[in-house]
Coordinates of C-alpha atoms in Angstrom, one line a residue:
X251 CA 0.0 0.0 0.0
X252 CA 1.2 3.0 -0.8
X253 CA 1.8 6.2 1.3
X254 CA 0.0 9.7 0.8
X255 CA 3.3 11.2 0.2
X256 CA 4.5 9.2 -2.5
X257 CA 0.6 9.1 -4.1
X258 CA 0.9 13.3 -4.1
X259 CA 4.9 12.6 -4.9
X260 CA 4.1 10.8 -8.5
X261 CA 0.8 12.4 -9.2
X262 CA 2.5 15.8 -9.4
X263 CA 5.3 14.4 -12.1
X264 CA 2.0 13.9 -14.3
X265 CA 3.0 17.5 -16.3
X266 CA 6.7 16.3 -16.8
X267 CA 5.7 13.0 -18.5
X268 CA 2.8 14.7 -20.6
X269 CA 5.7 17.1 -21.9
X270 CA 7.9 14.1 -22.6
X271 CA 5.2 12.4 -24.1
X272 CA 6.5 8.9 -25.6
X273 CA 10.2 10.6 -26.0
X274 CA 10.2 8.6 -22.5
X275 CA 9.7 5.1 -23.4
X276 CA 11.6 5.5 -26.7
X277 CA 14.6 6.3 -24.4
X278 CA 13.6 3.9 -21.8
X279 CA 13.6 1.0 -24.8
X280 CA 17.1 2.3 -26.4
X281 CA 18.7 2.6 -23.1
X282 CA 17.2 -0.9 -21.7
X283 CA 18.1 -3.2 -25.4
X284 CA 21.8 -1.6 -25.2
X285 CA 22.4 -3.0 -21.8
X286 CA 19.9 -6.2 -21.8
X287 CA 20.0 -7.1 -25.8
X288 CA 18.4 -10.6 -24.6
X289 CA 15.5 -9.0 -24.1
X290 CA 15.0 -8.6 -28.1
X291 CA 14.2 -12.1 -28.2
X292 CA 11.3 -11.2 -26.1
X293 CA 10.1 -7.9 -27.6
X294 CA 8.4 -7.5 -30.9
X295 CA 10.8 -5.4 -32.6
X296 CA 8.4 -4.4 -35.4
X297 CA 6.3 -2.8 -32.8
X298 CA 9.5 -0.7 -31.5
X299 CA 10.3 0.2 -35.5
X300 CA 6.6 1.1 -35.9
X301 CA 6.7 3.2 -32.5
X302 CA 3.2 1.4 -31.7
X303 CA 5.0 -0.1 -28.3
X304 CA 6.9 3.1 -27.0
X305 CA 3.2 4.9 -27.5
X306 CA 1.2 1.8 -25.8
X307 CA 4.0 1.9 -22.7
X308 CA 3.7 5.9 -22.5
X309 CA 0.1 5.6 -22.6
X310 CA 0.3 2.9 -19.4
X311 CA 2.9 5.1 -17.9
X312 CA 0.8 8.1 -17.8
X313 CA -2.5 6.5 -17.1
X314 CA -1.0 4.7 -13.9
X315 CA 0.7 7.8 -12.8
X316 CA -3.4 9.8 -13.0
X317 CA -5.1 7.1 -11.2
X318 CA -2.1 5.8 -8.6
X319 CA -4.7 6.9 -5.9
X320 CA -7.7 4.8 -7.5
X321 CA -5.6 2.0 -9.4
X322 CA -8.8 -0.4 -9.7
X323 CA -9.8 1.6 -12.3
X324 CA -7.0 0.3 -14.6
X325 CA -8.3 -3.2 -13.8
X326 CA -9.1 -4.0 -17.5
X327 CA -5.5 -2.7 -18.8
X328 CA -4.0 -4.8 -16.2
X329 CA -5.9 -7.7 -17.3
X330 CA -5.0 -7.2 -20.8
X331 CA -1.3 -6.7 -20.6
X332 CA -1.3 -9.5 -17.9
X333 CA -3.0 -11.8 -20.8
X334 CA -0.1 -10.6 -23.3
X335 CA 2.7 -11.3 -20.7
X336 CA 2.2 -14.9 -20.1
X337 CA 2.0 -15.1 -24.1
X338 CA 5.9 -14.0 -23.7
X339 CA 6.7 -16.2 -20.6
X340 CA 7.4 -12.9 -18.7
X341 CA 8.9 -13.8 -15.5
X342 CA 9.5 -11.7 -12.0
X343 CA 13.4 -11.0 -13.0
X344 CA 12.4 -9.0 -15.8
X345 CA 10.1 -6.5 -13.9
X346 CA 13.4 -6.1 -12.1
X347 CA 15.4 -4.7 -15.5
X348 CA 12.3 -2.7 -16.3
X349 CA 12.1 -0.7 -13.0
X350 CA 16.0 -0.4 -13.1
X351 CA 15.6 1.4 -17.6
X352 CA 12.6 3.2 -16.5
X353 CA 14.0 4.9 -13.2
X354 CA 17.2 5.5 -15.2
X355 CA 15.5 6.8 -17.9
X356 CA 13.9 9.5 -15.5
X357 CA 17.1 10.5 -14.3
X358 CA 18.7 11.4 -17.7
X359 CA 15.4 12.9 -19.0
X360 CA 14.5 15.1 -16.1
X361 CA 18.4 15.5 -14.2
X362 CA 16.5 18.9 -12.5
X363 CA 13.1 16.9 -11.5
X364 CA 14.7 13.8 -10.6
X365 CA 15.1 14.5 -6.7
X366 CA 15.8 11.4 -4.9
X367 CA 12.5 12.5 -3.3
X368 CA 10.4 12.0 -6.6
X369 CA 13.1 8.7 -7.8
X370 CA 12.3 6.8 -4.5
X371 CA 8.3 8.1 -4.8
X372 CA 8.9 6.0 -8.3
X373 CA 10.7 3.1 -7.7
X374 CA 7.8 2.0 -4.3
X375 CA 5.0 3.0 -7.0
X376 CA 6.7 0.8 -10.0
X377 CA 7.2 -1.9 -7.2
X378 CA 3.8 -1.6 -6.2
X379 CA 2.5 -1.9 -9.8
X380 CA 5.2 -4.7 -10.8
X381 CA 3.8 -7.0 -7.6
X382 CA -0.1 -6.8 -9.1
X383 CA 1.7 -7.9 -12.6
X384 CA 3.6 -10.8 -11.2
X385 CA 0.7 -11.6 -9.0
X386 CA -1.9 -11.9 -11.8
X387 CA 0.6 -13.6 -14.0
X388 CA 1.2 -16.6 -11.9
X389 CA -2.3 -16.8 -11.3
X390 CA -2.8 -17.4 -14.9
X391 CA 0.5 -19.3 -15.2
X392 CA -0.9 -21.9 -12.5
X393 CA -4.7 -21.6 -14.2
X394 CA -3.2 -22.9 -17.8
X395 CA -1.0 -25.8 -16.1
X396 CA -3.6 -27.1 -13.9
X397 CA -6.5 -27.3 -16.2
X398 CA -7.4 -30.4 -18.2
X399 CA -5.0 -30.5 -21.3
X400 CA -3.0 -27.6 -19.9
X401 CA 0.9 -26.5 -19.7
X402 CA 3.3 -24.0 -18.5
X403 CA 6.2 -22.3 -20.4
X404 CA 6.5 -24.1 -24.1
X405 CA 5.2 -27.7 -25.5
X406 CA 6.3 -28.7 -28.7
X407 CA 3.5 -29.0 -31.6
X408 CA 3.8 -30.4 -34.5
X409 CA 1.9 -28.6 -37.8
X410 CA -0.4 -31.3 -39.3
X411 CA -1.8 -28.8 -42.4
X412 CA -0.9 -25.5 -43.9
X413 CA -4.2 -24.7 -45.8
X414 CA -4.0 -21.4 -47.8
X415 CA -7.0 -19.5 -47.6
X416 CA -6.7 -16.4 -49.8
X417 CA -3.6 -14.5 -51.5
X418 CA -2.8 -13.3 -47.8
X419 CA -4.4 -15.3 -45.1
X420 CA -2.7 -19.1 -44.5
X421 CA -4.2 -21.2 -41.4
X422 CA -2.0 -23.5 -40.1
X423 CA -3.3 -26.8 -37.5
X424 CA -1.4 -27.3 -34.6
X425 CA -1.4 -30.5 -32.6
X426 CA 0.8 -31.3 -29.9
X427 CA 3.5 -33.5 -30.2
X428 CA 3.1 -35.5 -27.4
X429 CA -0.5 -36.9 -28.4
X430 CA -2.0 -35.6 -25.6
X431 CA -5.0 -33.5 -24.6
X432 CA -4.8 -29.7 -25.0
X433 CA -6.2 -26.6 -22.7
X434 CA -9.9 -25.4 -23.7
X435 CA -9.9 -21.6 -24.6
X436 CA -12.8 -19.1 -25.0
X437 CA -13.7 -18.2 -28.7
X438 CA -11.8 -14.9 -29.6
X439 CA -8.5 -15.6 -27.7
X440 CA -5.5 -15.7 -29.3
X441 CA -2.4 -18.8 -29.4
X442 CA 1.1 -17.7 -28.3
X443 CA 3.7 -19.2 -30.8
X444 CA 7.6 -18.8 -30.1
X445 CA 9.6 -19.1 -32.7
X446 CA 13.6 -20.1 -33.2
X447 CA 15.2 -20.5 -36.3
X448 CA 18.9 -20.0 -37.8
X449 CA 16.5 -18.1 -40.3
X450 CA 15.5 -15.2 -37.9
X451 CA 17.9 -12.3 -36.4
X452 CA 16.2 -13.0 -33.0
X453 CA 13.5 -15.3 -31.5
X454 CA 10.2 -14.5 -32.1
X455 CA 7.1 -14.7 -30.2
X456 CA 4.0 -14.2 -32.1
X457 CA 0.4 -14.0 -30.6
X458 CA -2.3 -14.8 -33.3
X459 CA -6.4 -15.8 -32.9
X460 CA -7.3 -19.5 -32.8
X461 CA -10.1 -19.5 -35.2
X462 CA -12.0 -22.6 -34.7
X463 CA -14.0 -23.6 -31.4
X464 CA -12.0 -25.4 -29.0
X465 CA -12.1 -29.2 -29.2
X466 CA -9.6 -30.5 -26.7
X467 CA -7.3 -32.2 -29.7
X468 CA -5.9 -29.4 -31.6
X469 CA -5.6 -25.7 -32.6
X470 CA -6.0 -24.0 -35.3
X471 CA -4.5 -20.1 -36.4
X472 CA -4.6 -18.2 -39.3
X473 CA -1.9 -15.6 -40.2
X474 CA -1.3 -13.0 -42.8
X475 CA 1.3 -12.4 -44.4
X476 CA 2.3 -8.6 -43.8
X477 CA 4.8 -6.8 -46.3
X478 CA 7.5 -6.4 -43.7
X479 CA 6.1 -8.8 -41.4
X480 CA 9.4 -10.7 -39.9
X481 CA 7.3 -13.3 -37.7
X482 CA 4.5 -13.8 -40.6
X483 CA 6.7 -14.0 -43.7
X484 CA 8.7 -16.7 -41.6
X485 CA 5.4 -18.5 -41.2
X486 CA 4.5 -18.5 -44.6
X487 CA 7.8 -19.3 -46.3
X488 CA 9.6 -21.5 -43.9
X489 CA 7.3 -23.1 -41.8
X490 CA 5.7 -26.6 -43.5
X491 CA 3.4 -29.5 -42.5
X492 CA 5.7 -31.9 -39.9
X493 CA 7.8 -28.7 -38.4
X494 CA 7.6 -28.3 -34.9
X495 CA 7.2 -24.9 -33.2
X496 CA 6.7 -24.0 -29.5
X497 CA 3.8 -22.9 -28.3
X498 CA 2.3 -21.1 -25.6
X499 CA -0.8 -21.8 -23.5
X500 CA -4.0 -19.7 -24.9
X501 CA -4.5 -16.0 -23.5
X502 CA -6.4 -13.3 -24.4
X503 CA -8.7 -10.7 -22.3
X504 CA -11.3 -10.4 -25.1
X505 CA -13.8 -13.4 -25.8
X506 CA -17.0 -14.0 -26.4
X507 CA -19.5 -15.1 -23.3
X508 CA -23.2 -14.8 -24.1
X509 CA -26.2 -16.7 -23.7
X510 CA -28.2 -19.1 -26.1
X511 CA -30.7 -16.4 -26.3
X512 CA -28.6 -13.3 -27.5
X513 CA -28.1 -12.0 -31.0
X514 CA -24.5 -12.1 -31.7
X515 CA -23.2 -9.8 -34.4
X516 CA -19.7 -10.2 -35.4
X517 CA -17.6 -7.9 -37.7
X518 CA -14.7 -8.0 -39.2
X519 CA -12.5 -6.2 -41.4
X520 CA -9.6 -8.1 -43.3
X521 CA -7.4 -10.5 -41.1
X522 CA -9.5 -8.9 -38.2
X523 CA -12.1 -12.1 -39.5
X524 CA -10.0 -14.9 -37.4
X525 CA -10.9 -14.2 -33.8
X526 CA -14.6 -13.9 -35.2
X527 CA -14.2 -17.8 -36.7
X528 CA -13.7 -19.1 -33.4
X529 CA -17.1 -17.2 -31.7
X530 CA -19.0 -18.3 -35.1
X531 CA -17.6 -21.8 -34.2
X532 CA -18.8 -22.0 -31.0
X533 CA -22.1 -20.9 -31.2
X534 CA -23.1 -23.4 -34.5
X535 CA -21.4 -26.0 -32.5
X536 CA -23.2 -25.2 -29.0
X537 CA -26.8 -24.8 -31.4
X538 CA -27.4 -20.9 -30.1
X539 CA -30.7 -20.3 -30.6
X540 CA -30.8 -16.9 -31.4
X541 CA -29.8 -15.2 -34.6
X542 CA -26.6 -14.8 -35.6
X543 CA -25.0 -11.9 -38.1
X544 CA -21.9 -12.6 -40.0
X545 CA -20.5 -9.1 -41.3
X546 CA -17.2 -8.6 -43.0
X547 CA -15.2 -6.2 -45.4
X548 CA -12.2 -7.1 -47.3
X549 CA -10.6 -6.0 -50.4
X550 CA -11.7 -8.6 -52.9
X551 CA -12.4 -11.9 -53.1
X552 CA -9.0 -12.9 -53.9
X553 CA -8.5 -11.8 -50.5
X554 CA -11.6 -12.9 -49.1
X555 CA -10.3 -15.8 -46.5
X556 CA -12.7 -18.6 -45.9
X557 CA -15.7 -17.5 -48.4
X558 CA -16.7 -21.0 -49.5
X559 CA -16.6 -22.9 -45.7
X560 CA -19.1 -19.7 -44.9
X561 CA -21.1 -20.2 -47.2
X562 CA -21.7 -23.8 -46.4
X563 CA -22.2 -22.5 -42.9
X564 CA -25.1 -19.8 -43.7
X565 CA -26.7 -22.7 -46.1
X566 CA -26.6 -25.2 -43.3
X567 CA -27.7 -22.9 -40.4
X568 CA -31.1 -20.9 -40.6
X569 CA -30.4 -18.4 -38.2
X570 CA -27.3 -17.3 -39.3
X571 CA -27.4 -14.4 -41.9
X572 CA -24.8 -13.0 -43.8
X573 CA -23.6 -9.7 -45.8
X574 CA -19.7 -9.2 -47.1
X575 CA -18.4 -6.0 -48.4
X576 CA -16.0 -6.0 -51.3
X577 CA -13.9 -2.7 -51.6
X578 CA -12.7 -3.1 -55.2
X579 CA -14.3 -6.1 -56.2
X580 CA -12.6 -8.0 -59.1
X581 CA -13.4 -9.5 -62.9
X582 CA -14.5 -12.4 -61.2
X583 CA -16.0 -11.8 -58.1
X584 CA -19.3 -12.5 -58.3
X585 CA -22.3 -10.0 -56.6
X586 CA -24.7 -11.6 -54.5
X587 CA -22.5 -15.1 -54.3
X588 CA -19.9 -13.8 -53.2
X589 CA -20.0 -10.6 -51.8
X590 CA -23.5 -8.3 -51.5
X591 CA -22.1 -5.0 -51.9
X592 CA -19.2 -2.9 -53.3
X593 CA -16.6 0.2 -51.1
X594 CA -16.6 0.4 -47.6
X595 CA -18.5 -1.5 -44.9
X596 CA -21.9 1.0 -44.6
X597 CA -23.8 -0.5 -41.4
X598 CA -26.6 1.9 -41.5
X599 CA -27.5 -0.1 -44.3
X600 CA -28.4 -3.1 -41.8
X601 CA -29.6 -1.3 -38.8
X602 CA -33.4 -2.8 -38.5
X603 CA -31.6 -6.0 -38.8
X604 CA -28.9 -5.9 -36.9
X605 CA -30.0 -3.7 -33.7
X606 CA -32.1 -5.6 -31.6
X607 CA -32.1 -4.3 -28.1
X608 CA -30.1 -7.2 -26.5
X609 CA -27.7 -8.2 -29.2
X610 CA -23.8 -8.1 -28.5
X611 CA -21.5 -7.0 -31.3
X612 CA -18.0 -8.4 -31.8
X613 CA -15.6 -6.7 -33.8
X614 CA -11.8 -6.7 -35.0
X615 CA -9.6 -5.4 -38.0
X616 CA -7.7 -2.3 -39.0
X617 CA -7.8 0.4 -36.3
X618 CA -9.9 3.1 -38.9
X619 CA -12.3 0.8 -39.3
X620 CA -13.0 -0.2 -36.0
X621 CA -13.4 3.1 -34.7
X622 CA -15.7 3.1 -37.2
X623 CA -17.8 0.7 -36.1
X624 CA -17.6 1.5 -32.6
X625 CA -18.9 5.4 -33.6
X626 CA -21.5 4.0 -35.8
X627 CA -22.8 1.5 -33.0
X628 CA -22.1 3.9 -30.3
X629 CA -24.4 6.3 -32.2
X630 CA -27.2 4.1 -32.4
X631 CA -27.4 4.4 -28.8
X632 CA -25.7 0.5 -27.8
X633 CA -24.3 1.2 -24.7
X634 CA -20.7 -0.6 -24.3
X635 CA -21.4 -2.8 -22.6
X636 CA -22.6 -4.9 -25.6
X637 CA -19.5 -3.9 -27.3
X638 CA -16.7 -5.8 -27.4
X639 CA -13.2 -5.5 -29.9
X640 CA -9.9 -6.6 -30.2
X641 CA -6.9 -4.4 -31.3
X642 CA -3.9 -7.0 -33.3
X643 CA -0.5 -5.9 -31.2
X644 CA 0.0 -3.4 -28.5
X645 CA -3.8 -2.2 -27.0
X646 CA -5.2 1.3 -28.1
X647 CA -8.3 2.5 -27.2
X648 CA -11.0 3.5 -30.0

């Protein structure tokens, strides 16, 4: 528990980090890879080149600092980031290095704020913060190892198909290689993957959506391939049916719990379709009773992933409707087979369909368009509660 002093202590540095702003963590991650370069085989580097880490950190940073005096209202970050941590196999140690960059980091920064007043204030509320990690992290360490099927740290799987589902999307089937059970998972959570390879600069730890129901034998991902994408293009060149890769239990903060009863809509944009596969999954496999809205937007149907196993689903299942948007739709895409309209996704088209007053809406893809969503939903008057996304790599909020 922390003291009043050192609450009032690291509240009032709140204006120094705003005026750093992620100049901070970009600092704090140069400073802490020169002197700890194992950690890059932890770290997703493309998410340092893109600056998408340093501004999820800064963002962490600063919210924790605001709301040190109330921290359970940064329940749901910690839950998140918790999730993503055990998908790295983050262990106490390493909250040690962190605290040690980040105080340092301070210091150089700010030399003429950095009292040994404010640096101690720091290092009890980082300690204090680090604890609740490592806390929630072991309980989900312990959770995944004791459960039917489960593990800790890595288990060899072996990949028993490599299906290629559209000019950028492949899905790969994992099964274990010991022939044993696996750990259950809610629909919309994600499979940690570490991989090693004379191939790659570093290791590589890569967190991507099952996208089939859980069945206790297997898993199944999908992954696209990104144009720089050092983790993806690996997976799509290199990796082949019979390789063995190392794999993580299941994690993931966002997931789909609903009643029989609820209308479930699920959107996707793009790649953002593969966490919305596994909540379709479940509720054909589970018979939900209520209606069911497939909604997705993609570029064409050369990149349209899975199009001919949904429509064998929407044929085979009465209360499950669909509508797919194609943005540039090609010579041979056919209208109303394939896709039912052309440009952007446009939900006002759907909304006496699609609204009933106790549906829940699921969504995922590229940031724009799920802010999109979430302003067109939002609009409608659906309170958040009944909405529910996922952003791909370090959390922003829409």
């Amino acid at each position: 528990m922390l003291d009043s002093r050192t609450i009032e202590i690291v509240k009032s540095t709140v204006p120094l980090l705003e005026s750093a702003n992620t100049a901070l963590t970009e600092h704090f991650y140069k400073r802490m890879f020169r002197d700890n370069p194992e950690l890059k085989d932890v770290f997703n580097l493309s998410h340092q080149a893109s600056g998408r880490q340093p501004a999820a950190l800064f963002s962490a940073v600063l919210a924790y600092a605001k709301n040190i005096d109330n921290p359970a209202v940064l329940s749901s970050a910690v839950e998140r980031i918790a999730q993503k941590h055990t998908g790295f196999s983050i262990q106490p140690a390493q909250y040690d290095i962190v605290g040690h960059h980040l105080l340092e980091t301070i210091k150089e920064l700010a030399p003429d704020a950095a009292t040994p007043e404010v640096i101690d204030a720091w290092a009890q509320a980082y300690g204090a913060l680090a604890g609740i990690f490592i806390g929630r992290e072991e309980q989900i360490y312990q959770q995944s190892e004791e459960k039917a099927g489960g593990w800790r740290g890595h288990r060899a799987f072996v990949v028993k198909e490599k299906q290629v589902e559209s000019e950028q999307i492949t899905s790969f089937l994992l099964a274990p290689a010991d022939g044993k059970a696996v750990l259950d998972f809610l629909p919309g959570q994600y499979l940690n993957l570490h991989l090693d390879s004379p191939k790659l600069a570093y290791k590589e730890t890569r967190q991507y959506s099952l996208c089939q129901a859980a069945n206790g034998q297997n898993y199944r991902i999908a992954v696209k391939r990104e144009p720089n994408g050092v983790a993806s293009n690996f997976m799509h060149d290199e990796v082949q049916v019979g390789d063995t890769l190392q794999v993580l239990p299941p994690a993931g903060d966002f997931f789909m719990e609903v009643s029989t009863d609820t209308p479930v809509v699920l959107i996707s944009g793009g790649v953002g379709q593969t966490p919305m596969r596994a909540m379709l999954d479940q509720l054909i496999k589970h018979e939900h009773k209520a209606d069911i809205h497939w909604l997705h937007a993609c570029e064409n149907g050369a990149q349209h992933a899975f199009k001919d196993h949904m429509q064998g689903l929407r044929q085979a299942n009465a209360n499950l409707t669909t509508h797919v948007w194609y943005r540039t739709p090609g010579e041979q895409d056919q209208p109303a087979e394939q896709y039912h309209a052309e440009g952007l996704m446009d939900l006002n088209q759907l909304k006496e369909r699609i609204a009933p007053a106790n549906a829940h809406y699921y969504f995922c893809g590229p940031l724009p368009f799920m802010a999109m969503v979430k302003e067109t939903l939002s609009g409608w008057g659906i309170g958040d509660d009944r909405l529910h996304y996922e952003v791909f790599g370090p959390h922003q909020t829409l």
